[in-house]
Amino acid sequence: MKHIVVGTAGHIDHGKSALVKALTGVDPDRLQEERNRGITIDLGFARYQDGKTDLAFVDVPGHERFVRNMLAGASGIDVVLLVIAADTSVMPQTREHLDICRLLGVTKGIIAITKSDLVDEDIVDLVRLEAEELVAGTFLEQARIVPVSSRTGEGLPRLRSELSGVADGVAGRPVDGLPRLPIDRAFTLRGFGTVVTGTQVSGQIGHDTDLVLLPSERPVRVRGLQVHGEPTSASLAGQRVAVNLGGVEVEDLRRGDTLTTIGSMLPTTRVDCQVVLLSSARELKYGARVRFHQGTTEVMARLAIGPNCDSLEGVSELFPATLLPGARTFVRLHLERPVAVTRDDRFVLRTYSPSVTVAGGVILDPHPGHGRLRTERGCVRLRNLASTKKDAVAVIVSQEAGQGISAASLVPRIGKPLKLIRELLDILIGDGVVCQVGEVFVTKQCIGDVSSRLKDMVVNYHRDYPLGQGLPREEARERLTKYAGVELFQHVVSQLVEEGTFASGLFLSAAGHEIVLTEQETCIKQRLEELFLSAGLTPPELKQVSIDEAFDKSSVDRMITLLVREGVLERLSSLLFHSAVLERLKNDVLAFKKNDNESVPLEMGSFKERFGVSRKYAIPLLEYLDYVHVTRRVGNERIVV
Ligand SMILES: Nc1nc2c(ncn2[C@@H]2O[C@H](COP(=O)(O)OP(=O)(O)OP(=O)(O)O)[C@@H](O)[C@H]2O)c(=O)[nH]1
Ligand SMILES: [Mg+2]
């Protein structure tokens, strides 16, 4: 069974509801108020089957005050049934509804000239001409025009057959997309609880699926499902769906909410998009407050105008101050309430007051950040976003810079399932544009940028600290926080070590970097070594180290640091010893043991006496011997082990 959603469109009182009733046998005007007043206020639903096709009808109100309801119904339809009454012909909402269908990207439809029983054939022909003129240049240009009378039934069989013909040409929607149902109605059904309905935009929703309501991000569970009025275990894209929900009260739901799976979409208050202003509309100024209609949502928005989509000539044209009729322009919409939208979503803009449909567009990035729009860079970004999905992924990855972005986080940005995102990332990796670093993806350019920053930092370090052993990793990472997340930083360091640019080690230093000493420094170093060697176990205190008045203190200190780093000198608490001296001490102490393997006691007193040192030296030296496992403390005693 093929499922098609047909939406009515047309001016008030032109016979839309009567036609739906004549076709389906069901009166779509279900509200008492609608029946009393004889007008449609809110969406109505009906259906009939024709062979293997199930046609679901969404009947919309024609009254100009209820265009917002019309918009909620028109989103998600496959075919529009544009209704024009033979006795009054084309009227304002005929035009507005047609504009809306165009802006929402509806591609198929039929024109019904209703109330044909009220006029003679000449008038029908005149209305046909006016209809043709109206739809010239639109998606309905080639549409069939069928005169009908809901009162006499004339023309209905032909209309049914034309509808089936159009339905045959409707391509099935992909069911492997993200599950998504914009809610157009929510009510309580006795014995069931909360029920919501809508036209499913994409994907599949199954029984017992855990879903999330957006923008509230409230988790809910599917307790039951109906498609076109029949119970089912799963609903698919393109179907009219009723979902019995667990975990939510009807008061917590409203038209415009979206039902989707966790992680598929995120609420947003800022979107970058491409819009086109209707040729019939007045220009829209920068900052204008407009009504944003997407799916079944309506929210107020402010317009920030970006670059013109098409023109490259002249800066004033590239960054227009107003949206001009007919022009395609990139804009950023600042929404006054969070909504669940994603890339490729079509929307309609209406002026605030009076409410008139003026523009439509498509979303390019549902989470654009704060990057500038009206710059050359902003322009390049938007053009790439408007290009292929692959280019859009590359733009978003580059926007996340050194922090990178995971494949899962790209899902709500691109509005496509993880599998497709991974495929796009693989292509970008193959193209050499993007790299995977741990869990995240970053552009190759960004890696190159971090890498050259790091190399510069190390070069500068060696210049500023010629005797330094290298830039501490942690310091480098902190200084690069703005440019690289932890994962990227580690990646770049390993890469630089691997390719032989950096030496491996705790500190970051250029491979092959050698410490070059001045003649004076070499001399100081040598003299220091001699001094500590000859001082043996009783070296001078650090403060008192003096080799020659001629040498400045800081050079001496630097050479001491260098000798310590090279392992020539060893620091034992506040004293420095030559390593050869300590080595000799170790051997001398071990020699106490002679040949037997028994432990020999070693007391402070005997140590002082044997090595001729005072307590000041004996304490650190004995602790050192413990440390290197030559001696061991047992209670208050110390033994040679
Ligand atoms: N003579 C005649 N009257 C019709 C026909 N179709 C509708 N009507 C009458 O036209 C009036 C309006 O019809 P509706 O079907 O409610 O019009 P609508 O387009 O749904 O109006 P809204 O939903 O309010 O925009 C009703 O009184 C209908 O009985 C028709 O084919 N012939
Ligand atoms: Mg109606």
PDB file of C-alpha atoms and ligand atoms in Angstrom, residues 15-18 29 39-40 59-62, ligand 2:
ATOM      1  CA  GLY A  15     -15.326  24.602  -1.199  1.00  0.00           C
ATOM      2  CA  LYS A  16     -12.194  22.825   0.069  1.00  0.00           C
ATOM      3  CA  SER A  17     -13.893  21.030   2.924  1.00  0.00           C
ATOM      4  CA  ALA A  18     -16.946  20.210   0.828  1.00  0.00           C
ATOM      5  CA  ASP A  29     -14.672  20.113   9.831  1.00  0.00           C
ATOM      6  CA  ILE A  39     -15.829  27.799   8.016  1.00  0.00           C
ATOM      7  CA  THR A  40     -12.745  25.764   8.707  1.00  0.00           C
ATOM      8  CA  ASP A  59      -7.903  20.025   4.929  1.00  0.00           C
ATOM      9  CA  VAL A  60      -6.756  23.534   5.746  1.00  0.00           C
ATOM     10  CA  PRO A  61      -8.649  26.731   6.562  1.00  0.00           C
ATOM     11  CA  GLY A  62      -8.808  29.415   3.890  1.00  0.00           C
TER      12      GLY A  62
HETATM   13 MG    MG B   2     -13.010  24.385   4.928  1.00  0.00          MG
END
